[in-house]
Short mmCIF file of C-alpha atoms and ligand atoms in Angstrom, two decimals:
data_model
loop_
_atom_site.label_atom_id
_atom_site.label_comp_id
_atom_site.label_asym_id
_atom_site.label_seq_id
_atom_site.Cartn_x
_atom_site.Cartn_y
_atom_site.Cartn_z
CA MET A 11 -4.96 71.41 -35.92
CA GLN A 12 -8.41 70.29 -34.85
CA SER A 13 -11.03 70.33 -37.56
CA LYS A 14 -12.71 73.70 -37.91
CA TYR A 15 -16.05 72.11 -37.04
CA GLN A 16 -14.74 71.16 -33.63
CA PRO A 17 -13.20 74.25 -32.16
CA ILE A 18 -10.76 73.76 -29.32
CA LYS A 19 -12.60 74.21 -26.05
CA VAL A 20 -10.77 76.04 -23.28
CA LEU A 21 -11.97 76.90 -19.80
CA MET A 22 -10.10 79.70 -18.01
CA VAL A 23 -10.09 79.21 -14.25
CA THR A 24 -9.53 82.48 -12.44
CA ALA A 25 -10.23 84.45 -9.29
CA GLU A 26 -11.05 87.55 -11.28
CA THR A 27 -12.09 88.85 -14.66
CA ARG A 28 -13.44 92.06 -16.03
CA PRO A 29 -16.07 93.38 -15.77
CA PHE A 30 -17.28 91.34 -12.79
CA ALA A 31 -14.27 91.44 -10.49
CA SER A 32 -11.03 93.12 -11.44
CA VAL A 33 -8.48 93.79 -8.75
CA GLY A 34 -5.23 93.66 -10.70
CA GLY A 35 -3.87 93.13 -14.19
CA GLN A 36 -4.96 89.50 -14.20
CA GLY A 37 -8.62 90.47 -14.41
CA ALA A 38 -7.96 92.44 -17.59
CA VAL A 39 -5.68 89.83 -19.11
CA VAL A 40 -8.12 86.94 -18.65
CA PHE A 41 -10.96 88.95 -20.15
CA TYR A 42 -9.15 90.31 -23.21
CA LEU A 43 -7.21 87.12 -23.89
CA THR A 44 -10.45 85.10 -23.84
CA LYS A 45 -12.05 87.62 -26.16
CA ALA A 46 -9.10 87.50 -28.58
CA LEU A 47 -9.03 83.68 -28.53
CA ARG A 48 -12.69 83.59 -29.48
CA THR A 49 -12.01 85.72 -32.53
CA LEU A 50 -9.45 83.06 -33.51
CA GLY A 51 -12.23 80.47 -33.46
CA ILE A 52 -11.39 78.93 -30.09
CA ASP A 53 -14.36 78.26 -27.82
CA ALA A 54 -12.82 79.90 -24.75
CA ARG A 55 -14.94 80.50 -21.65
CA ILE A 56 -14.27 81.61 -18.09
CA PHE A 57 -14.97 79.97 -14.71
CA MET A 58 -14.81 82.02 -11.49
CA PRO A 59 -16.56 82.46 -8.12
CA LYS A 60 -19.84 84.32 -7.89
CA PHE A 61 -18.90 86.99 -5.38
CA GLY A 62 -21.68 88.76 -3.53
CA PHE A 63 -20.87 92.12 -5.11
CA ILE A 64 -21.54 90.85 -8.65
CA ASP A 65 -24.78 92.58 -9.47
CA GLU A 66 -27.39 90.17 -10.81
CA LYS A 67 -29.64 93.02 -11.80
CA LYS A 68 -26.97 94.48 -14.02
CA TYR A 69 -25.77 91.18 -15.48
CA GLN A 70 -28.23 88.52 -16.41
CA LEU A 71 -27.05 85.25 -14.88
CA ASN A 72 -28.91 81.98 -15.42
CA CYS A 73 -28.67 79.18 -12.93
CA ILE A 74 -27.69 76.16 -15.02
CA TYR A 75 -26.73 73.65 -12.32
CA LYS A 76 -28.24 73.44 -8.86
CA ASN A 77 -26.75 71.61 -5.88
CA LEU A 78 -23.37 70.76 -7.29
CA LYS A 79 -21.80 68.67 -4.55
CA VAL A 80 -18.11 69.45 -4.19
CA PRO A 81 -16.26 66.87 -2.05
CA THR A 82 -13.97 68.37 0.56
CA GLY A 83 -11.69 65.39 1.13
CA HIS A 84 -10.58 62.13 -0.36
CA GLY A 85 -10.92 58.46 0.51
CA ALA A 86 -13.14 57.97 3.53
CA GLU A 87 -13.39 61.74 4.10
CA ASN A 88 -14.87 62.16 0.65
CA LYS A 89 -18.38 62.09 2.05
CA GLN A 90 -18.38 65.66 3.29
CA HIS A 91 -19.49 68.13 0.61
CA LEU A 92 -19.89 71.81 0.00
CA ILE A 93 -23.00 72.59 -1.99
CA CYS A 94 -22.70 75.06 -4.86
CA ASN A 95 -24.72 76.30 -7.82
CA VAL A 96 -23.34 77.17 -11.22
CA LYS A 97 -24.63 80.29 -12.92
CA TYR A 98 -23.95 81.33 -16.48
CA PHE A 99 -23.51 84.66 -18.18
CA ASN A 100 -23.71 84.76 -21.95
CA GLU A 101 -23.99 87.97 -23.89
CA LYS A 102 -22.90 88.18 -27.48
CA SER A 103 -20.32 90.89 -27.12
CA GLN A 104 -18.51 89.28 -24.19
CA PRO A 105 -16.85 85.95 -23.39
CA PRO A 106 -19.21 83.51 -21.62
CA VAL A 107 -18.60 83.16 -17.89
CA TYR A 108 -19.54 80.35 -15.48
CA PHE A 109 -19.91 81.38 -11.86
CA LEU A 110 -19.48 79.02 -8.94
CA GLU A 111 -21.96 80.12 -6.32
CA ASN A 112 -21.54 79.36 -2.63
CA MET A 113 -23.10 81.40 0.11
CA GLU A 114 -20.48 81.06 2.79
CA TYR A 115 -17.25 81.27 0.78
CA TYR A 116 -18.11 83.76 -1.97
CA GLU A 117 -21.56 85.30 -1.72
CA LEU A 118 -21.09 86.74 1.76
CA ARG A 119 -17.65 88.21 1.01
CA GLU A 120 -17.16 91.79 -0.07
CA ASN A 121 -13.67 91.30 -1.46
CA VAL A 122 -12.01 88.92 -3.86
CA TYR A 123 -8.94 88.27 -1.70
CA GLY A 124 -7.66 88.61 1.82
CA TYR A 125 -9.60 86.21 4.08
CA SER A 126 -8.16 83.84 6.68
CA ASP A 127 -9.86 80.91 4.95
CA ASP A 128 -8.62 81.79 1.45
CA HIS A 129 -7.02 78.34 1.18
CA ILE A 130 -10.51 76.79 1.44
CA ARG A 131 -12.05 79.37 -0.91
CA TRP A 132 -9.53 78.63 -3.67
CA ALA A 133 -9.50 74.87 -3.09
CA LEU A 134 -13.26 75.05 -3.56
CA LEU A 135 -12.82 76.87 -6.88
CA GLY A 136 -10.29 74.26 -8.07
CA ARG A 137 -12.41 71.32 -7.16
CA GLY A 138 -15.71 72.98 -8.05
CA VAL A 139 -14.67 73.49 -11.67
CA LEU A 140 -13.70 69.83 -12.01
CA GLU A 141 -16.97 68.65 -10.51
CA PHE A 142 -18.80 70.88 -12.96
CA ILE A 143 -16.87 69.42 -15.90
CA LYS A 144 -17.47 65.90 -14.57
CA LYS A 145 -21.23 66.50 -14.38
CA SER A 146 -21.16 68.05 -17.88
CA SER A 147 -19.50 64.91 -19.21
CA GLU A 148 -21.95 62.56 -17.49
CA ARG A 149 -25.04 64.09 -19.01
CA LYS A 150 -25.68 67.00 -21.31
CA PHE A 151 -27.65 69.81 -19.75
CA LYS A 152 -28.25 73.32 -21.01
CA GLU A 153 -24.89 75.11 -21.23
CA SER A 154 -22.93 72.10 -19.98
CA PHE A 155 -19.30 72.36 -21.05
CA VAL A 156 -16.55 69.80 -21.40
CA PRO A 157 -13.32 71.59 -22.33
CA ASP A 158 -10.20 70.07 -23.88
CA ILE A 159 -7.98 72.29 -21.78
CA THR A 160 -8.28 74.08 -18.45
CA HIS A 161 -6.21 77.24 -18.48
CA CYS A 162 -5.47 78.16 -14.86
CA HIS A 163 -4.33 81.57 -13.66
CA ASP A 164 -2.08 82.13 -10.63
CA TRP A 165 -2.10 80.24 -7.35
CA HIS A 166 -5.87 80.49 -6.81
CA SER A 167 -6.40 77.80 -9.43
CA GLY A 168 -3.14 75.94 -8.75
CA LEU A 169 -4.90 72.87 -7.38
CA VAL A 170 -6.71 72.15 -10.65
CA PRO A 171 -3.68 70.56 -12.38
CA ASP A 172 -2.90 68.66 -9.16
CA PHE A 173 -6.42 67.22 -8.78
CA LEU A 174 -6.40 66.27 -12.47
CA LYS A 175 -3.22 64.22 -12.16
CA THR A 176 -4.13 62.65 -8.82
CA GLN A 177 -7.64 62.37 -7.39
CA TYR A 178 -9.41 62.73 -10.74
CA LYS A 179 -6.99 60.80 -12.94
CA ASP A 180 -9.22 57.75 -13.25
CA GLN A 181 -12.35 59.69 -14.08
CA LYS A 182 -13.07 59.03 -17.78
CA THR A 183 -13.32 62.55 -19.22
CA LEU A 184 -11.02 64.25 -16.79
CA SER A 185 -8.21 61.82 -17.47
CA THR A 186 -7.74 63.34 -20.93
CA LEU A 187 -8.27 66.95 -19.87
CA MET A 188 -5.05 68.95 -20.30
CA SER A 189 -3.98 71.90 -18.18
CA ILE A 190 -2.00 75.08 -18.68
CA PHE A 191 -0.92 77.15 -15.72
CA THR A 192 -0.12 80.86 -16.17
CA ILE A 193 2.04 82.67 -13.64
CA HIS A 194 1.02 86.30 -13.41
CA ASN A 195 2.99 86.95 -10.25
CA LEU A 196 5.25 84.37 -8.63
CA LYS A 197 5.41 86.30 -5.38
CA PHE A 198 1.97 85.13 -4.29
CA GLN A 199 1.95 81.36 -3.85
CA GLY A 200 -0.76 80.66 -1.29
CA VAL A 201 -1.75 81.78 2.18
CA THR A 202 1.48 80.87 4.00
CA ASP A 203 4.70 82.87 4.12
CA TYR A 204 6.70 80.07 2.49
CA LYS A 205 10.06 81.82 2.73
CA ASN A 206 9.91 82.01 6.52
CA SER A 207 8.03 78.77 7.16
CA SER A 208 9.37 76.15 9.53
CA GLU A 209 10.60 72.95 7.90
CA VAL A 210 7.57 70.90 9.04
CA ASN A 211 5.19 73.28 7.36
CA LEU A 212 6.95 73.27 4.00
CA ASP A 213 5.07 71.68 1.14
CA ASP A 214 6.95 69.22 -1.07
CA GLY A 215 4.13 69.72 -3.56
CA ARG A 216 3.56 66.01 -4.06
CA SER A 217 1.59 64.80 -1.07
CA PRO A 218 -2.16 64.37 -1.69
CA VAL A 219 -4.14 67.62 -1.39
CA SER A 220 -5.30 67.81 2.24
CA PRO A 221 -9.00 67.85 3.05
CA PHE A 222 -10.48 71.35 3.01
CA PHE A 223 -10.96 71.60 6.75
CA SER A 224 -7.61 70.20 7.85
CA ASP A 225 -5.01 72.67 9.07
CA ARG A 226 -2.51 71.27 6.64
CA LEU A 227 -4.34 72.76 3.62
CA LYS A 228 -3.18 76.18 4.80
CA HIS A 229 0.44 75.21 4.26
CA LEU A 230 0.07 73.80 0.78
CA ASN A 231 1.86 75.81 -1.86
CA PHE A 232 -0.84 76.10 -4.53
CA MET A 233 1.52 77.87 -6.93
CA LYS A 234 4.12 75.12 -6.67
CA ARG A 235 1.47 72.49 -7.34
CA GLY A 236 0.16 74.35 -10.36
CA ILE A 237 3.69 74.45 -11.78
CA LEU A 238 4.47 70.83 -10.95
CA PHE A 239 1.29 69.17 -12.19
CA SER A 240 0.27 71.25 -15.22
CA ASP A 241 1.13 70.10 -18.74
CA LEU A 242 2.48 73.51 -19.69
CA VAL A 243 3.44 76.61 -17.73
CA THR A 244 3.36 80.11 -19.17
CA THR A 245 4.40 83.46 -17.76
CA VAL A 246 3.34 86.84 -19.03
CA SER A 247 6.58 87.92 -20.74
CA SER A 248 9.60 86.26 -22.21
CA THR A 249 12.14 88.02 -19.96
CA TYR A 250 10.20 87.10 -16.80
CA SER A 251 10.11 83.46 -17.92
CA LYS A 252 13.93 83.48 -17.76
CA GLU A 253 14.27 85.67 -14.68
CA ILE A 254 12.21 83.31 -12.53
CA LEU A 255 14.83 80.59 -13.03
CA THR A 256 17.23 82.66 -10.89
CA PRO A 257 17.30 82.99 -7.08
CA GLU A 258 16.87 86.78 -7.41
CA TYR A 259 13.42 86.48 -9.03
CA GLY A 260 12.46 82.87 -8.31
CA GLU A 261 10.71 83.54 -4.96
CA GLY A 262 12.05 80.24 -3.61
CA LEU A 263 10.79 78.23 -6.59
CA ASP A 264 13.72 78.88 -8.96
CA ARG A 265 15.16 75.37 -8.61
CA LEU A 266 11.85 73.71 -9.31
CA LEU A 267 11.27 76.04 -12.26
CA ALA A 268 14.73 75.30 -13.65
CA GLU A 269 13.94 71.59 -13.44
CA VAL A 270 10.73 71.95 -15.45
CA ARG A 271 12.04 74.71 -17.74
CA SER A 272 11.30 72.77 -20.92
CA LYS A 273 7.57 73.23 -20.32
CA ILE A 274 7.78 76.97 -19.53
CA HIS A 275 6.85 79.56 -22.19
CA GLY A 276 6.86 83.35 -21.99
CA ILE A 277 4.06 85.15 -23.84
CA VAL A 278 3.77 88.88 -23.40
CA ASN A 279 0.35 90.27 -22.45
CA GLY A 280 -1.43 92.56 -24.86
CA ILE A 281 -3.93 95.33 -24.40
CA ASP A 282 -7.23 95.75 -26.20
CA TYR A 283 -6.62 98.27 -28.96
CA GLU A 284 -10.32 99.03 -29.39
CA ASP A 285 -10.86 99.78 -25.74
CA PHE A 286 -7.57 101.64 -25.33
CA ASN A 287 -7.83 104.06 -28.20
CA PRO A 288 -7.10 107.79 -27.76
CA LYS A 289 -9.05 108.48 -30.94
CA THR A 290 -12.35 107.24 -29.52
CA ASP A 291 -11.91 107.07 -25.72
CA LYS A 292 -14.83 108.97 -24.17
CA ARG A 293 -12.97 109.48 -20.91
CA LEU A 294 -10.69 112.03 -22.59
CA ILE A 295 -11.40 115.72 -22.96
CA ALA A 296 -9.99 115.77 -26.49
CA ASN A 297 -9.51 112.76 -28.76
CA TYR A 298 -6.42 112.44 -30.93
CA ASP A 299 -4.15 110.19 -32.90
CA GLN A 300 -0.58 110.50 -34.14
CA GLU A 301 -1.64 113.06 -36.73
CA ASN A 302 -3.04 115.62 -34.29
CA LEU A 303 -1.01 115.34 -31.13
CA GLU A 304 -1.70 119.02 -30.35
CA ALA A 305 -5.03 117.86 -28.89
CA ARG A 306 -3.08 116.27 -26.04
CA VAL A 307 -2.60 119.81 -24.66
CA GLU A 308 -6.30 120.04 -23.81
CA ASN A 309 -6.08 116.82 -21.84
CA LYS A 310 -2.99 118.08 -20.10
CA LEU A 311 -4.71 121.27 -18.98
CA ALA A 312 -7.72 119.27 -17.81
CA LEU A 313 -5.43 117.00 -15.86
CA GLN A 314 -3.74 119.97 -14.20
CA LYS A 315 -7.17 121.32 -13.30
CA GLU A 316 -8.35 117.95 -11.94
CA PHE A 317 -5.36 117.76 -9.59
CA SER A 318 -5.25 121.51 -8.77
CA LEU A 319 -1.82 121.98 -10.33
CA LYS A 320 -0.46 125.10 -11.98
CA LYS A 321 -2.04 125.28 -15.44
CA ASP A 322 0.81 125.46 -17.89
CA SER A 323 1.14 123.15 -20.85
CA LYS A 324 4.91 123.64 -21.04
CA ILE A 325 5.65 122.04 -17.67
CA PRO A 326 6.41 118.34 -18.09
CA ILE A 327 4.08 116.05 -16.13
CA LEU A 328 5.55 112.80 -14.78
CA SER A 329 3.02 110.27 -13.49
CA TYR A 330 2.77 106.99 -11.66
CA VAL A 331 -0.36 104.88 -12.16
CA GLY A 332 -0.71 101.58 -10.32
CA ARG A 333 -0.68 99.77 -7.02
CA LEU A 334 1.42 101.28 -4.23
CA ASP A 335 3.38 98.12 -3.59
CA ASP A 336 7.09 97.40 -2.97
CA GLN A 337 7.16 95.43 -6.24
CA LYS A 338 6.64 98.63 -8.20
CA GLY A 339 9.75 100.44 -6.95
CA ILE A 340 7.75 103.17 -5.19
CA ASP A 341 10.66 103.81 -2.81
CA LEU A 342 12.75 104.92 -5.81
CA ILE A 343 9.94 107.17 -7.05
CA VAL A 344 9.62 108.87 -3.66
CA LYS A 345 13.38 109.49 -3.39
CA VAL A 346 13.91 110.72 -6.92
CA ILE A 347 10.77 112.82 -7.23
CA SER A 348 11.54 114.58 -3.92
CA LEU A 349 14.90 115.62 -5.37
CA LEU A 350 13.52 116.67 -8.74
CA LEU A 351 10.73 118.77 -7.28
CA LYS A 352 13.32 120.93 -5.52
CA ASP A 353 15.26 121.93 -8.62
CA PHE A 354 13.16 121.25 -11.71
CA ASP A 355 10.02 122.83 -13.06
CA ILE A 356 8.04 119.60 -13.24
CA GLN A 357 4.75 118.23 -11.99
CA PHE A 358 4.08 114.79 -10.54
CA ILE A 359 0.78 112.86 -10.43
CA GLN A 360 0.06 109.62 -8.61
CA VAL A 361 -3.05 107.47 -9.09
CA GLY A 362 -3.66 104.17 -7.28
CA GLY A 363 -4.10 102.77 -3.80
CA GLY A 364 -2.03 100.49 -1.62
CA SER A 365 0.37 100.56 1.29
CA SER A 366 -0.35 103.44 3.71
CA HIS A 367 3.39 103.83 4.18
CA TYR A 368 3.54 105.16 0.61
CA THR A 369 0.27 107.09 0.59
CA LEU A 370 1.59 109.10 3.54
CA LYS A 371 4.82 109.89 1.70
CA PHE A 372 2.92 111.19 -1.32
CA GLN A 373 0.59 113.13 0.95
CA GLU A 374 3.65 114.85 2.47
CA LEU A 375 4.92 115.75 -0.99
CA LYS A 376 1.53 117.19 -1.93
CA GLU A 377 1.61 119.38 1.17
CA MET A 378 5.13 120.59 0.39
CA TYR A 379 4.41 121.30 -3.29
CA PRO A 380 0.64 121.79 -3.69
CA GLU A 381 0.93 123.21 -7.22
CA LYS A 382 3.43 120.61 -8.40
CA VAL A 383 2.06 117.36 -6.96
CA GLY A 384 -1.33 115.71 -7.51
CA ILE A 385 -2.43 112.55 -5.71
CA HIS A 386 -5.35 110.16 -5.94
CA PRO A 387 -4.40 107.39 -3.48
CA PHE A 388 -7.25 105.03 -4.46
CA PRO A 389 -7.78 102.61 -7.31
CA ASN A 390 -9.70 104.21 -10.15
CA PHE A 391 -10.96 102.87 -13.43
CA ASP A 392 -11.33 106.04 -15.53
CA LEU A 393 -8.72 108.48 -14.26
CA PRO A 394 -5.70 106.55 -15.62
CA ARG A 395 -6.84 107.23 -19.19
CA LEU A 396 -6.86 110.98 -18.60
CA VAL A 397 -3.44 110.65 -16.99
CA PHE A 398 -2.07 108.76 -19.99
CA SER A 399 -3.52 111.31 -22.41
CA GLY A 400 -2.25 114.38 -20.56
CA SER A 401 1.04 113.30 -18.97
CA ASP A 402 4.35 113.45 -20.76
CA MET A 403 6.10 110.62 -18.94
CA ILE A 404 5.07 107.53 -16.97
CA LEU A 405 7.36 106.13 -14.28
CA MET A 406 7.78 102.38 -13.73
CA PRO A 407 11.01 101.57 -11.88
CA SER A 408 9.73 98.12 -10.79
CA LYS A 409 11.86 95.71 -8.73
CA PHE A 410 10.26 92.97 -10.77
CA GLU A 411 7.43 93.12 -13.28
CA PRO A 412 6.01 89.92 -14.77
CA CYS A 413 4.51 91.96 -17.61
CA GLY A 414 3.09 95.30 -16.59
CA LEU A 415 0.23 96.78 -18.56
CA VAL A 416 0.46 100.45 -17.63
CA GLN A 417 3.57 101.11 -19.74
CA VAL A 418 1.85 99.65 -22.80
CA GLU A 419 -1.37 101.58 -22.16
CA ALA A 420 0.65 104.77 -21.65
CA MET A 421 2.53 104.30 -24.94
CA ARG A 422 -0.73 103.83 -26.77
CA TYR A 423 -1.79 107.29 -25.49
CA GLY A 424 1.58 108.91 -26.22
CA SER A 425 2.91 109.08 -22.66
CA ILE A 426 6.56 108.07 -22.65
CA PRO A 427 7.58 105.34 -20.17
CA ILE A 428 10.69 105.56 -18.02
CA VAL A 429 11.22 101.98 -16.86
CA ARG A 430 13.62 99.54 -15.30
CA ALA A 431 14.65 96.76 -17.72
CA THR A 432 12.95 93.84 -15.98
CA GLY A 433 10.27 91.34 -17.03
CA GLY A 434 7.67 92.72 -19.41
CA LEU A 435 9.07 96.23 -19.12
CA ALA A 436 12.26 95.01 -20.81
CA ASP A 437 10.20 93.33 -23.52
CA THR A 438 7.88 96.22 -24.35
CA VAL A 439 9.92 99.42 -23.98
CA GLU A 440 12.90 100.19 -26.20
CA ASN A 441 15.47 102.68 -24.93
CA PHE A 442 15.55 105.85 -27.03
CA ASP A 443 18.67 106.25 -29.14
CA PRO A 444 19.19 109.90 -30.22
CA GLU A 445 21.52 108.84 -33.05
CA THR A 446 19.04 106.63 -34.84
CA GLY A 447 15.83 108.22 -33.58
CA GLN A 448 14.67 104.72 -32.58
CA GLY A 449 13.09 103.87 -29.26
CA THR A 450 9.87 104.23 -27.30
CA GLY A 451 11.06 105.24 -23.83
CA PHE A 452 13.93 105.55 -21.38
CA VAL A 453 15.33 102.44 -19.80
CA PHE A 454 17.73 101.75 -16.91
CA LYS A 455 19.10 98.49 -15.52
CA ASP A 456 20.29 98.82 -11.92
CA TYR A 457 17.70 99.05 -9.19
CA SER A 458 19.19 102.30 -7.89
CA LYS A 459 17.98 105.85 -7.45
CA TYR A 460 21.00 107.10 -9.41
CA SER A 461 20.22 105.04 -12.51
CA PHE A 462 16.57 106.04 -12.33
CA PHE A 463 17.44 109.70 -11.78
CA ALA A 464 19.82 109.69 -14.75
CA GLN A 465 17.12 108.43 -17.14
CA ILE A 466 14.56 110.95 -15.91
CA VAL A 467 17.03 113.78 -16.45
CA ARG A 468 17.82 112.42 -19.90
CA ALA A 469 14.08 112.35 -20.66
CA LEU A 470 13.56 115.89 -19.35
CA GLU A 471 16.41 117.20 -21.51
CA THR A 472 15.11 115.39 -24.60
CA TYR A 473 11.62 116.78 -23.90
CA LYS A 474 12.95 120.26 -24.64
CA TYR A 475 13.52 119.29 -28.29
CA LYS A 476 9.91 119.25 -29.45
CA LYS A 477 10.58 117.55 -32.76
CA VAL A 478 12.57 114.78 -31.17
CA TRP A 479 9.95 114.28 -28.48
CA LYS A 480 7.24 114.06 -31.13
CA LYS A 481 9.24 111.35 -32.85
CA ILE A 482 9.45 109.33 -29.61
CA ILE A 483 5.70 109.71 -29.15
CA ALA A 484 5.14 108.52 -32.72
CA ASN A 485 7.40 105.50 -32.12
CA ALA A 486 5.52 104.66 -28.92
CA MET A 487 2.06 105.07 -30.44
CA LYS A 488 3.03 102.95 -33.44
CA SER A 489 4.30 99.99 -31.43
CA ASP A 490 1.89 97.07 -31.59
CA PHE A 491 1.03 95.23 -28.38
CA SER A 492 -2.48 94.28 -29.36
CA TRP A 493 -3.74 90.86 -28.26
CA LYS A 494 -3.74 89.48 -31.79
CA ASN A 495 -0.15 88.23 -31.77
CA SER A 496 -0.11 86.96 -28.20
CA ALA A 497 -3.48 85.19 -28.45
CA GLN A 498 -2.15 83.38 -31.53
CA LYS A 499 0.82 82.17 -29.47
CA TYR A 500 -1.54 80.73 -26.86
CA ALA A 501 -3.57 79.12 -29.63
CA ASP A 502 -0.39 77.50 -30.96
CA LEU A 503 0.37 76.13 -27.50
CA TYR A 504 -3.16 74.73 -27.16
CA ASN A 505 -2.76 73.01 -30.52
CA ALA A 506 0.61 71.55 -29.60
CA LEU A 507 -0.79 70.31 -26.30
CA LEU A 508 -3.73 68.57 -27.94
CA ARG A 509 -1.47 67.02 -30.56
CA SER A 510 0.69 65.58 -27.80
CA ARG A 511 -2.41 64.27 -26.01
CA ASN A 512 -3.80 62.68 -29.16
CA SER A 513 -0.53 60.96 -29.93
CA GLU A 514 -0.55 59.44 -26.44
CA ILE A 515 -4.11 58.10 -26.58
C1 LIG B 22 0.34 90.84 -12.23
C2 LIG B 22 1.76 91.34 -12.53
C3 LIG B 22 1.79 92.28 -13.73
C4 LIG B 22 1.05 91.65 -14.91
C5 LIG B 22 -0.36 91.24 -14.49
C6 LIG B 22 -1.15 90.57 -15.61
O1 LIG B 22 -0.43 91.87 -11.70
O2 LIG B 22 2.32 92.00 -11.39
O3 LIG B 22 3.13 92.56 -14.11
O4 LIG B 22 0.98 92.56 -15.98
O5 LIG B 22 -0.29 90.32 -13.41
O6 LIG B 22 -0.52 89.44 -16.13
#
């Protein structure tokens, strides 16, 4: 343990964090994890790009470093630079955030992801953060920061561990800087389709990082480099940390991951129990806790009204909240829900945007069953809470799921998850056992419509026994997936890492 007068200093490097930019689960995880680490006495801060849509009138950002020169190559090419500023956000109630500002690559872009020069944008983030740390170590300036550990998230920051072990290894401060790399989703590894790449374009992961403006940079596998060069790798659940060692889930990196398995740790994500609290959540029509579950009925009726469904509190509502992406098993939902709607008195609600292939399918269902189906095919920040508080069941038949947050959020609000036993879903939802009364949801193993269908029917039958259903809700609402435990596990890893560094020096 470091002395309590010198807290461990950690800098999260990420493409997104709440509340500034939050596209997927990662943005929530980085924010709440950093917050929880700070309550444990760790000086954790965040480093990310300053995108143009981040409102400087709403958030007070101070420019703390002007004209940070970020080299774009190495050796003789090192002379070409991109010029950035670093801005800082520091408000008591929130984790401090450093923003890397660059007009061309961040400021003028409306989105976080999805540009043809993304390889340059994320290489700039990776190198920009190291240049900022280097400057901080050379001379103290207001809000300068020299962390002990950089904690990098997904492929966008995958070059940080690589730079540290190669081009920056002789720089005094950076040579002792440790790195952790967290895999949120192994499927996304960089800008190239690595599975279908020709041999010449494959990245062995070990060649020097190409200069920013060379074509070769496009083919580098940032994810692979993050895994190879970091001191520790974590994934967002224990089951996923084992699954990725197999060809089925390894996305082409399973052999590499198996080789470095001794440095891989699985730590399940949490959710913020203050923010996600049905007792105080202002987005709900009626607040409740385990003692007055009857209040859920009001939310249910409001939900039915919101989606123009038949208003009847007895009809079970099954919902899907999340991205419309193949990963999430949407094809199974479409098949099974179409069958159920024919024969069962149920309602189905979908909230979240994504592939138009799926939005069209749900649109068709809405047209066929206007009083039974409700759709909101766009991302939404508030609506999910109402869905969790008024639905009876939440569907998550994912093909793979590194962690998944929706099932945990749903349980907190008393909506019962029906999930496939993969990744974080396997780690957070326990199959209901009618004999013992234990369990928080309904779980199936095979990725098949039959297995999924069987669990939904089992859930619908159980739903008829009000007392039993109440017990499942109580089990779900009682389960504890707050950040406290998981943040402590990260803190333990940081400590172990620094101990190993100190014993080497
Ligand atoms: C990704 C994963 C999801 C995980 C989230 C946060 O979006 O697909 O399973 O919960 O990252 O770690």
